């Protein structure tokens, strides 16, 4: 009886020595005979990525214009946009010096009159030689970039009448 118990224990312990990392599996893009095609399976109909709803809401919802949003937009613009469009948005970025085609200036009449959604979509999906930043820049930061572009446009085309009365007096008094 004692020998049978030892033999059963030894067999059970021998079965526990499997390495769980070395199990048979399919690579994502390999052929899988079990599935009659690729091992990478389509999600079931109606499945939604857990982050997709929040991202869609962020894409549709333009945040309110604040100083913090403009500052964030300036930071993101300097990182992602200024190499091509230049620090002032005039299309004189470093890539022009390197022989790449000059991008359109943000101060062109066409872009000054464009909807904010158009600028957001161009940042998200790319346009012409510009590639998409949709996967690199979160939606709130894309809206911040759009707000900063609008501030750049306004700063170049503003008149003295656009300045509030208090600060306007200081500007007019200066020599």
PDB file of C-alpha atoms in Angstrom, residues 62-74 77 116-117 119-120 123 139-155:
ATOM      1  CA  UNK A  62     -14.247  70.493 -28.440  1.00  0.00           C
ATOM      2  CA  UNK A  63     -12.888  71.569 -25.033  1.00  0.00           C
ATOM      3  CA  UNK A  64     -13.507  75.110 -23.769  1.00  0.00           C
ATOM      4  CA  UNK A  65     -10.840  77.671 -24.653  1.00  0.00           C
ATOM      5  CA  UNK A  66      -8.618  78.315 -21.638  1.00  0.00           C
ATOM      6  CA  UNK A  67      -5.079  79.539 -21.053  1.00  0.00           C
ATOM      7  CA  UNK A  68      -4.084  76.004 -20.024  1.00  0.00           C
ATOM      8  CA  UNK A  69      -5.476  74.587 -23.282  1.00  0.00           C
ATOM      9  CA  UNK A  70      -3.557  77.184 -25.319  1.00  0.00           C
ATOM     10  CA  UNK A  71      -0.349  76.431 -23.417  1.00  0.00           C
ATOM     11  CA  UNK A  72      -0.808  72.696 -24.022  1.00  0.00           C
ATOM     12  CA  UNK A  73      -1.510  73.448 -27.683  1.00  0.00           C
ATOM     13  CA  UNK A  74       1.688  75.499 -27.936  1.00  0.00           C
ATOM     14  CA  UNK A  77       2.489  72.396 -31.754  1.00  0.00           C
ATOM     15  CA  UNK A 116     -11.931  73.992 -36.638  1.00  0.00           C
ATOM     16  CA  UNK A 117     -13.153  70.487 -37.451  1.00  0.00           C
ATOM     17  CA  UNK A 119      -7.980  71.424 -38.951  1.00  0.00           C
ATOM     18  CA  UNK A 120      -8.694  68.688 -36.404  1.00  0.00           C
ATOM     19  CA  UNK A 123      -4.116  66.615 -37.784  1.00  0.00           C
ATOM     20  CA  UNK A 139      -7.869  63.911 -29.244  1.00  0.00           C
ATOM     21  CA  UNK A 140      -7.735  66.559 -26.485  1.00  0.00           C
ATOM     22  CA  UNK A 141      -4.200  67.495 -27.561  1.00  0.00           C
ATOM     23  CA  UNK A 142      -5.337  67.710 -31.196  1.00  0.00           C
ATOM     24  CA  UNK A 143      -8.027  70.184 -30.114  1.00  0.00           C
ATOM     25  CA  UNK A 144      -5.365  72.091 -28.154  1.00  0.00           C
ATOM     26  CA  UNK A 145      -3.220  72.283 -31.304  1.00  0.00           C
ATOM     27  CA  UNK A 146      -6.207  73.618 -33.256  1.00  0.00           C
ATOM     28  CA  UNK A 147      -6.801  76.277 -30.582  1.00  0.00           C
ATOM     29  CA  UNK A 148      -3.147  77.313 -30.733  1.00  0.00           C
ATOM     30  CA  UNK A 149      -3.250  77.504 -34.546  1.00  0.00           C
ATOM     31  CA  UNK A 150      -6.258  79.815 -34.221  1.00  0.00           C
ATOM     32  CA  UNK A 151      -4.297  81.952 -31.730  1.00  0.00           C
ATOM     33  CA  UNK A 152      -1.381  82.156 -34.202  1.00  0.00           C
ATOM     34  CA  UNK A 153      -3.767  83.195 -36.975  1.00  0.00           C
ATOM     35  CA  UNK A 154      -5.469  85.773 -34.782  1.00  0.00           C
ATOM     36  CA  UNK A 155      -2.156  87.240 -33.598  1.00  0.00           C
TER      37      UNK A 155
END
